[in-house]
Tab-separated table of N, CA and C in Angstrom:
chain	number	residue	atom	x	y	z
A	924	UNK	N	76.523	42.704	49.247
A	924	UNK	CA	76.997	42.645	50.349
A	924	UNK	C	78.855	42.847	50.456
A	925	UNK	N	79.441	42.085	49.003
A	925	UNK	CA	80.779	42.236	49.223
A	925	UNK	C	81.348	43.462	48.927
A	926	UNK	N	80.444	43.989	47.965
A	926	UNK	CA	80.905	45.434	47.382
A	926	UNK	C	80.829	46.565	48.297
A	927	UNK	N	79.899	46.176	49.339
A	927	UNK	CA	79.487	47.194	50.284
A	927	UNK	C	80.507	47.064	51.142
A	928	UNK	N	80.992	45.719	51.582
A	928	UNK	CA	82.263	45.831	52.550
A	928	UNK	C	83.586	46.424	51.785
A	929	UNK	N	83.733	46.375	50.293
A	929	UNK	CA	84.861	46.663	49.895
A	929	UNK	C	84.635	48.258	49.727
A	930	UNK	N	83.625	49.003	49.682
A	930	UNK	CA	83.442	50.434	49.541
A	930	UNK	C	84.057	50.933	50.894
A	931	UNK	N	83.553	50.342	52.033
A	931	UNK	CA	83.802	50.760	53.293
A	931	UNK	C	85.140	50.608	53.566
A	932	UNK	N	86.028	49.644	53.268
A	932	UNK	CA	87.510	49.648	53.354
A	932	UNK	C	87.977	50.449	52.606
A	933	UNK	N	87.551	50.754	51.433
A	933	UNK	CA	88.110	51.856	50.476
A	933	UNK	C	88.035	53.258	51.066
A	934	UNK	N	86.744	53.263	51.708
A	934	UNK	CA	86.641	54.593	52.447
A	934	UNK	C	87.388	54.837	53.434
A	935	UNK	N	87.782	53.843	54.437
A	935	UNK	CA	88.665	54.157	55.678
A	935	UNK	C	89.935	54.516	55.070
A	936	UNK	N	90.655	53.863	53.862
A	936	UNK	CA	91.637	54.076	53.277
A	936	UNK	C	91.750	55.742	52.815
A	937	UNK	N	90.712	55.729	52.250
A	937	UNK	CA	90.979	57.535	51.760
A	937	UNK	C	90.593	58.466	52.836
A	938	UNK	N	89.802	58.043	53.592
A	938	UNK	CA	89.603	59.407	54.746
A	938	UNK	C	89.900	58.657	56.103
A	939	UNK	N	91.041	58.936	56.428
A	939	UNK	CA	91.722	58.688	57.554
A	939	UNK	C	90.890	59.534	59.104
A	940	UNK	N	91.124	58.371	60.034
A	940	UNK	CA	90.168	58.709	60.971
A	940	UNK	C	90.934	59.898	61.800
A	941	UNK	N	90.336	60.801	62.661
A	941	UNK	CA	90.611	61.722	63.390
A	941	UNK	C	91.800	61.303	64.152
A	942	UNK	N	93.050	61.945	64.074
A	942	UNK	CA	94.162	61.771	64.766
A	942	UNK	C	94.514	62.769	66.301
A	943	UNK	N	94.971	62.610	67.172
A	943	UNK	CA	95.313	63.723	68.152
A	943	UNK	C	96.240	64.982	67.712
A	944	UNK	N	97.009	64.761	66.543
A	944	UNK	CA	97.325	65.788	65.984
A	944	UNK	C	96.667	66.899	65.261
A	945	UNK	N	95.519	66.328	64.681
A	945	UNK	CA	94.509	66.857	63.915
A	945	UNK	C	94.043	68.304	65.067
A	946	UNK	N	93.616	67.694	66.066
A	946	UNK	CA	93.114	68.680	67.314
A	946	UNK	C	94.028	69.458	67.380
A	947	UNK	N	95.366	69.135	67.783
A	947	UNK	CA	96.404	70.071	67.979
A	947	UNK	C	96.348	71.199	66.739
A	948	UNK	N	96.618	70.303	65.614
A	948	UNK	CA	96.538	71.679	64.332
A	948	UNK	C	95.622	72.421	64.493
A	949	UNK	N	94.159	71.828	64.921
A	949	UNK	CA	93.140	72.936	64.592
A	949	UNK	C	93.176	74.107	66.003
A	950	UNK	N	93.806	73.624	67.153
A	950	UNK	CA	93.958	74.336	68.060
A	950	UNK	C	95.003	75.418	67.774
A	951	UNK	N	95.846	75.256	67.206
A	951	UNK	CA	96.840	76.128	66.628
A	951	UNK	C	96.373	76.906	65.688
A	952	UNK	N	95.590	76.439	64.788
A	952	UNK	CA	94.954	77.411	63.737
A	952	UNK	C	94.200	78.642	64.489
A	953	UNK	N	93.242	77.801	65.609
A	953	UNK	CA	92.275	78.637	65.975
A	953	UNK	C	93.142	79.846	66.647
A	954	UNK	N	94.117	79.604	67.455
A	954	UNK	CA	94.853	80.757	68.006
A	954	UNK	C	95.596	81.732	67.172
A	955	UNK	N	96.194	81.204	66.086
A	955	UNK	CA	96.639	82.127	65.019
A	955	UNK	C	95.616	82.796	64.326
A	956	UNK	N	94.350	82.457	64.530
A	956	UNK	CA	92.984	83.307	63.943
A	956	UNK	C	92.819	84.378	64.979
A	957	UNK	N	92.761	83.977	66.249
A	957	UNK	CA	92.493	85.243	67.299
A	957	UNK	C	93.418	86.149	67.351
A	958	UNK	N	94.868	85.489	67.047
A	958	UNK	CA	95.725	86.456	67.529
A	958	UNK	C	95.911	87.424	66.211
A	959	UNK	N	95.664	87.119	64.873
A	959	UNK	CA	95.288	87.769	63.956
A	959	UNK	C	94.326	89.006	63.929
A	960	UNK	N	93.368	88.379	64.745
A	960	UNK	CA	92.099	89.328	65.033
A	960	UNK	C	92.388	90.537	65.848
A	961	UNK	N	93.291	89.905	67.045
A	961	UNK	CA	93.726	90.866	68.325
A	961	UNK	C	94.628	91.730	67.446
A	962	UNK	N	95.493	91.265	66.616
A	962	UNK	CA	96.455	92.340	65.935
A	962	UNK	C	95.769	93.113	65.296
A	963	UNK	N	94.976	92.655	64.209
A	963	UNK	CA	93.993	93.423	63.727
A	963	UNK	C	93.320	94.750	64.423
A	964	UNK	N	92.957	94.332	65.554
A	964	UNK	CA	92.370	95.426	66.304
A	964	UNK	C	93.006	96.095	66.868
A	965	UNK	N	94.173	95.618	67.414
A	965	UNK	CA	95.357	96.464	68.208
A	965	UNK	C	95.671	97.599	67.282
A	966	UNK	N	96.046	97.100	65.963
A	966	UNK	CA	96.393	97.993	64.871
A	966	UNK	C	95.563	99.176	64.590
A	967	UNK	N	94.334	98.818	64.527
A	967	UNK	CA	93.078	99.630	64.487
A	967	UNK	C	93.010	100.806	65.488
A	968	UNK	N	93.109	100.231	66.699
A	968	UNK	CA	93.369	101.127	67.765
A	968	UNK	C	94.541	102.261	67.903
A	969	UNK	N	95.592	101.806	67.157
A	969	UNK	CA	96.883	102.490	67.508
A	969	UNK	C	96.617	103.513	66.231
A	970	UNK	N	95.973	103.189	64.994
A	970	UNK	CA	95.685	104.042	64.080
A	970	UNK	C	94.734	105.309	64.388
A	971	UNK	N	93.598	105.016	65.241
A	971	UNK	CA	92.655	105.647	65.507
A	971	UNK	C	93.413	106.542	66.755
A	972	UNK	N	94.069	106.210	67.565
A	972	UNK	CA	95.016	106.710	68.763
A	972	UNK	C	96.116	107.861	68.067
A	973	UNK	N	96.589	107.677	67.130
A	973	UNK	CA	97.364	108.428	66.538
A	973	UNK	C	97.041	109.530	65.526
A	974	UNK	N	95.918	109.221	65.133
A	974	UNK	CA	95.005	110.240	64.042
A	974	UNK	C	94.218	111.333	65.124
A	975	UNK	N	93.880	110.992	66.467
A	975	UNK	CA	93.371	111.534	67.343
A	975	UNK	C	94.335	112.511	67.694
A	976	UNK	N	95.620	112.014	68.107
A	976	UNK	CA	96.499	112.596	68.769
A	976	UNK	C	96.973	113.733	67.365
A	977	UNK	N	97.127	113.467	66.061
A	977	UNK	CA	97.446	114.417	65.263
A	977	UNK	C	96.621	115.688	65.281
A	978	UNK	N	95.369	115.013	65.355
A	978	UNK	CA	94.315	115.980	64.933
A	978	UNK	C	94.231	117.020	65.887
A	979	UNK	N	94.505	116.460	67.495
A	979	UNK	CA	94.675	117.382	68.606
A	979	UNK	C	95.802	118.488	68.367
A	980	UNK	N	97.201	117.857	67.918
A	980	UNK	CA	98.258	118.481	67.847
A	980	UNK	C	98.010	119.711	66.528
A	981	UNK	N	96.913	119.442	65.722
A	981	UNK	CA	97.007	120.470	64.502
A	981	UNK	C	95.938	121.546	65.289
A	982	UNK	N	94.865	120.849	65.876
A	982	UNK	CA	94.017	121.927	66.948
A	982	UNK	C	94.693	122.843	67.591
A	983	UNK	N	95.514	122.260	68.333
A	983	UNK	CA	96.408	123.206	69.210
A	983	UNK	C	97.036	124.218	68.584
A	984	UNK	N	97.823	124.021	67.543
A	984	UNK	CA	98.532	125.095	67.048
A	984	UNK	C	97.767	125.924	66.194
A	985	UNK	N	96.569	125.475	65.510
A	985	UNK	CA	95.650	126.327	65.129
A	985	UNK	C	95.106	127.426	66.148
A	986	UNK	N	94.639	126.959	67.145
A	986	UNK	CA	94.432	127.934	68.401
A	986	UNK	C	95.291	128.645	68.730
A	987	UNK	N	96.670	128.155	69.189
A	987	UNK	CA	97.789	129.283	69.175
A	987	UNK	C	98.017	130.403	68.301
A	988	UNK	N	97.773	129.827	66.745
A	988	UNK	CA	97.827	130.774	65.744
A	988	UNK	C	96.895	132.041	66.183
A	989	UNK	N	95.633	131.311	66.080
A	989	UNK	CA	94.544	132.265	66.593
A	989	UNK	C	94.624	133.336	67.488
A	990	UNK	N	95.165	132.894	68.817
A	990	UNK	CA	95.573	133.471	70.010
A	990	UNK	C	96.634	134.704	69.784
A	991	UNK	N	97.609	134.161	69.065
A	991	UNK	CA	98.503	135.334	68.681
A	991	UNK	C	98.414	136.379	67.884
A	992	UNK	N	97.483	135.874	66.695
A	992	UNK	CA	96.652	136.980	65.657
A	992	UNK	C	95.994	137.697	66.691
A	993	UNK	N	95.151	137.283	67.412
A	993	UNK	CA	94.028	138.388	68.119
A	993	UNK	C	94.918	139.221	69.086
A	994	UNK	N	95.712	138.420	69.668
A	994	UNK	CA	96.555	139.102	70.824
A	994	UNK	C	97.304	140.418	70.098
A	995	UNK	N	98.029	140.287	69.188
A	995	UNK	CA	98.719	141.119	68.120
A	995	UNK	C	97.805	142.306	67.661
A	996	UNK	N	96.695	141.809	67.285
A	996	UNK	CA	95.719	142.989	66.887
A	996	UNK	C	95.394	143.902	67.880
A	997	UNK	N	95.126	143.591	69.031
A	997	UNK	CA	94.544	144.404	70.103
A	997	UNK	C	94.366	143.676	71.374
A	998	UNK	N	93.664	144.190	72.308
A	998	UNK	CA	93.900	143.997	73.547
A	998	UNK	C	93.074	142.371	74.038
A	999	UNK	N	94.005	141.414	74.322
A	999	UNK	CA	93.105	140.210	74.818
A	999	UNK	C	93.235	139.747	76.039
A	1000	UNK	N	91.800	139.748	76.577
A	1000	UNK	CA	91.491	139.663	77.832
A	1000	UNK	C	91.656	138.107	78.449
A	1001	UNK	N	91.882	137.189	77.527
A	1001	UNK	CA	92.046	136.061	78.059
A	1001	UNK	C	93.875	135.571	77.871
A	1002	UNK	N	94.076	134.799	78.626
A	1002	UNK	CA	95.485	133.977	78.992
A	1002	UNK	C	95.402	133.059	77.585
A	1003	UNK	N	96.638	132.442	77.136
A	1003	UNK	CA	96.691	131.477	76.085
A	1003	UNK	C	95.834	130.382	76.451
A	1004	UNK	N	96.013	129.664	77.608
A	1004	UNK	CA	95.054	128.519	77.791
A	1004	UNK	C	93.749	128.761	77.612
A	1005	UNK	N	93.212	129.784	78.279
A	1005	UNK	CA	91.953	130.140	78.509
A	1005	UNK	C	91.313	130.570	77.255
A	1006	UNK	N	92.085	130.974	76.291
A	1006	UNK	CA	91.616	131.088	74.923
A	1006	UNK	C	91.462	129.879	74.104
A	1007	UNK	N	92.412	128.958	74.347
A	1007	UNK	CA	92.520	127.867	73.720
A	1007	UNK	C	91.174	126.988	74.012
A	1008	UNK	N	90.753	126.846	75.442
A	1008	UNK	CA	89.845	126.060	75.901
A	1008	UNK	C	88.479	126.835	75.162
A	1009	UNK	N	88.420	128.230	75.244
A	1009	UNK	CA	87.361	128.834	74.628
A	1009	UNK	C	86.933	128.393	73.140
A	1010	UNK	N	87.925	128.284	72.786
A	1010	UNK	CA	88.012	128.045	70.975
A	1010	UNK	C	88.228	126.333	70.543
A	1011	UNK	N	88.220	125.511	71.798
A	1011	UNK	CA	88.757	124.152	71.279
A	1011	UNK	C	87.723	123.512	70.498
A	1012	UNK	N	86.405	123.575	70.524
A	1012	UNK	CA	85.764	123.085	69.318
A	1012	UNK	C	86.116	123.344	68.007
A	1013	UNK	N	86.111	124.500	67.868
A	1013	UNK	CA	86.420	125.104	66.550
A	1013	UNK	C	87.871	124.651	66.229
A	1014	UNK	N	88.671	124.505	67.142
A	1014	UNK	CA	90.082	124.232	66.889
A	1014	UNK	C	90.161	122.731	66.432
A	1015	UNK	N	89.361	121.793	67.117
A	1015	UNK	CA	89.273	120.443	66.823
A	1015	UNK	C	88.624	120.325	65.342
A	1016	UNK	N	87.529	121.256	65.020
A	1016	UNK	CA	86.900	121.033	63.866
A	1016	UNK	C	88.345	121.448	62.692
A	1017	UNK	N	88.772	122.650	62.833
A	1017	UNK	CA	89.753	122.940	61.842
A	1017	UNK	C	91.051	121.724	61.911
A	1018	UNK	N	91.348	121.178	63.017
A	1018	UNK	CA	92.510	120.363	62.952
A	1018	UNK	C	91.943	119.017	62.411
A	1019	UNK	N	90.727	118.686	62.368
A	1019	UNK	CA	90.044	117.624	61.499
A	1019	UNK	C	90.120	117.730	60.018
A	1020	UNK	N	90.002	118.624	59.463
A	1020	UNK	CA	89.552	119.088	58.294
A	1020	UNK	C	91.235	119.210	57.712
A	1021	UNK	N	92.270	119.900	58.505
A	1021	UNK	CA	93.608	120.059	57.954
A	1021	UNK	C	94.091	118.583	57.951
A	1022	UNK	N	93.806	117.874	59.005
A	1022	UNK	CA	94.037	116.218	58.760
A	1022	UNK	C	93.853	115.690	57.426
A	1023	UNK	N	92.776	115.653	57.379
A	1023	UNK	CA	91.802	115.097	56.173
A	1023	UNK	C	92.603	115.675	54.475
A	1024	UNK	N	92.706	117.093	54.915
A	1024	UNK	CA	93.483	117.481	53.619
A	1024	UNK	C	94.527	116.910	53.571
A	1025	UNK	N	95.609	117.100	54.596
A	1025	UNK	CA	96.886	116.520	54.473
A	1025	UNK	C	97.068	114.895	53.957
A	1026	UNK	N	95.797	114.003	54.274
A	1026	UNK	CA	95.856	112.786	53.837
A	1026	UNK	C	95.151	112.312	52.576
A	1027	UNK	N	94.979	113.321	52.108
A	1027	UNK	CA	94.148	113.077	50.687
A	1027	UNK	C	92.759	113.052	50.662
A	1028	UNK	N	92.173	113.093	51.538
A	1028	UNK	CA	90.583	112.733	51.744
A	1028	UNK	C	89.849	114.236	50.969
A	1029	UNK	N	88.825	113.901	50.620
A	1029	UNK	CA	88.006	114.999	49.840
A	1029	UNK	C	87.306	115.691	51.489
A	1030	UNK	N	87.418	117.036	50.967
A	1030	UNK	CA	86.798	118.195	51.945
A	1030	UNK	C	86.355	119.381	50.880
A	1031	UNK	N	85.380	119.902	51.585
A	1031	UNK	CA	84.710	120.972	51.169
A	1031	UNK	C	84.592	122.077	52.196
A	1032	UNK	N	85.782	122.758	52.127
A	1032	UNK	CA	85.751	123.596	53.413
A	1032	UNK	C	84.963	124.655	53.804
A	1033	UNK	N	84.267	125.298	52.795
A	1033	UNK	CA	83.331	126.339	53.103
A	1033	UNK	C	81.833	125.617	53.612
A	1034	UNK	N	81.547	124.417	52.954
A	1034	UNK	CA	80.324	123.869	53.232
A	1034	UNK	C	80.362	123.384	54.884
A	1035	UNK	N	81.370	122.648	54.947
A	1035	UNK	CA	81.845	122.153	56.483
A	1035	UNK	C	82.043	123.148	57.144
A	1036	UNK	N	82.507	124.356	57.089
A	1036	UNK	CA	82.392	125.430	57.901
A	1036	UNK	C	81.346	126.043	58.222
A	1037	UNK	N	80.027	126.113	57.302
A	1037	UNK	CA	78.727	126.720	57.376
A	1037	UNK	C	78.080	125.609	58.255
A	1038	UNK	N	78.162	124.520	57.963
A	1038	UNK	CA	77.740	123.307	58.609
A	1038	UNK	C	77.894	123.628	60.037
A	1039	UNK	N	79.279	123.782	60.610
A	1039	UNK	CA	79.708	123.815	61.863
A	1039	UNK	C	79.302	124.996	62.635
A	1040	UNK	N	79.306	126.042	61.886
A	1040	UNK	CA	78.940	127.256	62.499
A	1040	UNK	C	77.412	127.235	62.798
A	1041	UNK	N	76.534	126.579	62.139
A	1041	UNK	CA	74.880	126.370	62.218
A	1041	UNK	C	75.132	125.430	63.545
A	1042	UNK	N	75.937	124.332	63.805
A	1042	UNK	CA	75.522	123.583	64.971
A	1042	UNK	C	75.958	124.537	66.026
A	1043	UNK	N	77.276	124.933	65.778
A	1043	UNK	CA	77.728	125.982	67.005
A	1043	UNK	C	76.479	126.902	67.697
A	1044	UNK	N	75.811	127.429	66.716
A	1044	UNK	CA	74.796	128.610	67.076
A	1044	UNK	C	73.737	127.740	67.860
A	1045	UNK	N	73.463	126.762	67.117
A	1045	UNK	CA	72.326	125.921	67.972
A	1045	UNK	C	72.829	125.642	69.154
A	1046	UNK	N	73.891	125.067	69.284
A	1046	UNK	CA	74.484	124.851	70.753
A	1046	UNK	C	74.590	125.922	71.757
A	1047	UNK	N	74.675	127.233	71.240
A	1047	UNK	CA	74.885	128.032	71.987
A	1047	UNK	C	73.482	128.987	72.326
A	1048	UNK	N	72.588	128.708	71.403
A	1048	UNK	CA	71.063	129.139	71.671
A	1048	UNK	C	70.443	128.073	72.883
A	1049	UNK	N	70.966	126.743	72.882
A	1049	UNK	CA	70.662	125.918	73.932
A	1049	UNK	C	70.981	126.124	75.059
A	1050	UNK	N	72.616	126.344	75.225
A	1050	UNK	CA	72.789	126.913	76.441
A	1050	UNK	C	72.447	127.996	76.887
A	1051	UNK	N	72.264	129.113	76.112
A	1051	UNK	CA	71.592	130.387	76.532
A	1051	UNK	C	70.164	130.209	77.297
A	1052	UNK	N	69.411	129.209	76.491
A	1052	UNK	CA	68.038	128.866	77.087
A	1052	UNK	C	68.307	128.102	78.395
A	1053	UNK	N	68.892	127.162	78.691
A	1053	UNK	CA	69.132	126.358	79.916
A	1053	UNK	C	69.767	127.479	81.143
A	1054	UNK	N	70.487	128.398	80.514
A	1054	UNK	CA	71.021	129.637	81.689
A	1054	UNK	C	69.956	130.319	82.016
A	1055	UNK	N	69.220	130.584	81.084
A	1055	UNK	CA	68.071	131.536	81.467
A	1055	UNK	C	66.931	130.719	82.468
A	1056	UNK	N	66.827	129.727	82.084
A	1056	UNK	CA	65.770	128.737	82.758
A	1056	UNK	C	66.370	128.406	84.294
A	1057	UNK	N	67.638	128.109	84.411
A	1057	UNK	CA	68.443	128.397	85.758
A	1057	UNK	C	68.339	129.548	86.420
A	1058	UNK	N	68.538	130.729	85.841
A	1058	UNK	CA	68.443	131.806	86.299
A	1058	UNK	C	67.046	132.182	86.942
A	1059	UNK	N	66.266	131.807	85.843
A	1059	UNK	CA	64.647	132.114	86.391
A	1059	UNK	C	64.414	131.302	87.470
A	1060	UNK	N	64.643	130.226	87.535
A	1060	UNK	CA	64.555	129.240	88.780
A	1060	UNK	C	65.219	129.634	89.930
A	1061	UNK	N	66.391	130.261	90.093
A	1061	UNK	CA	67.012	130.782	91.060
A	1061	UNK	C	65.966	131.965	91.458
A	1062	UNK	N	65.929	132.970	90.404
A	1062	UNK	CA	65.157	133.960	91.118
A	1062	UNK	C	63.826	133.820	91.426
A	1063	UNK	N	63.179	132.919	91.228
A	1063	UNK	CA	61.846	132.219	91.715
A	1063	UNK	C	62.077	132.060	93.095
A	1064	UNK	N	62.892	131.158	93.521
A	1064	UNK	CA	63.122	130.603	94.738
A	1064	UNK	C	63.680	131.855	95.700
A	1065	UNK	N	64.342	132.934	95.247
A	1065	UNK	CA	64.540	133.950	95.928
A	1065	UNK	C	63.284	134.751	95.943
A	1066	UNK	N	62.687	134.895	95.110
A	1066	UNK	CA	61.265	135.597	95.278
A	1066	UNK	C	60.026	134.847	96.294
A	1067	UNK	N	60.328	133.775	96.245
A	1067	UNK	CA	59.557	132.888	97.296
A	1067	UNK	C	60.262	133.248	98.775
A	1068	UNK	N	61.281	133.262	98.774
A	1068	UNK	CA	62.051	133.365	100.110
A	1068	UNK	C	61.401	134.836	100.666
A	1069	UNK	N	61.710	135.818	99.852
A	1069	UNK	CA	61.355	137.375	100.283
A	1069	UNK	C	59.911	137.392	100.538
A	1070	UNK	N	58.997	136.604	99.648
A	1070	UNK	CA	57.785	136.808	99.968
A	1070	UNK	C	57.141	136.087	101.322
A	1071	UNK	N	57.986	135.025	101.740
A	1071	UNK	CA	57.925	134.135	103.196
A	1071	UNK	C	58.495	134.964	104.104
A	1072	UNK	N	59.167	135.925	103.988
A	1072	UNK	CA	60.057	136.564	105.081
A	1072	UNK	C	61.136	135.901	105.481
A	1073	UNK	N	61.653	134.881	104.790
A	1073	UNK	CA	62.668	133.931	105.161
A	1073	UNK	C	64.315	134.593	104.553
A	1074	UNK	N	64.276	135.835	104.596
A	1074	UNK	CA	65.232	136.289	103.623
A	1074	UNK	C	66.576	136.371	104.554
A	1075	UNK	N	67.556	135.909	103.906
A	1075	UNK	CA	68.770	135.744	104.811
A	1075	UNK	C	69.545	137.066	105.301
A	1076	UNK	N	69.205	138.067	104.792
A	1076	UNK	CA	69.844	139.176	104.826
A	1076	UNK	C	69.556	139.957	106.249
């Protein structure tokens, strides 16, 4: 029993009891960790926003160059803004490619352009299908009106 009591006393000396300042330090450390996480998230968001802005700027420049190239080579039926809207997806692709090239990331221009064109063709085909379906639906409705004699003419 004496050795046990001595061991308990030694333990109390070696491991001090919790103090109020310990709680305060733990709270401050938690605040620092949270602010570090917030700071890291904010920096990441700022980086992503800056990257997006730079890609869009490069894309706009590419689209303007394409517009002027086509406008000087022949008759351009669109205004500059209309043309930029019509080629915006391609411009963003070109902007992203250029951004990655400028920042030393690996790019395979030909392969990526081929993949992009395949995606665009699929998208165009799907949009054409939808347009045809809605046109057929509208024509069917008009045929139904004509057959029933409720034509507005």
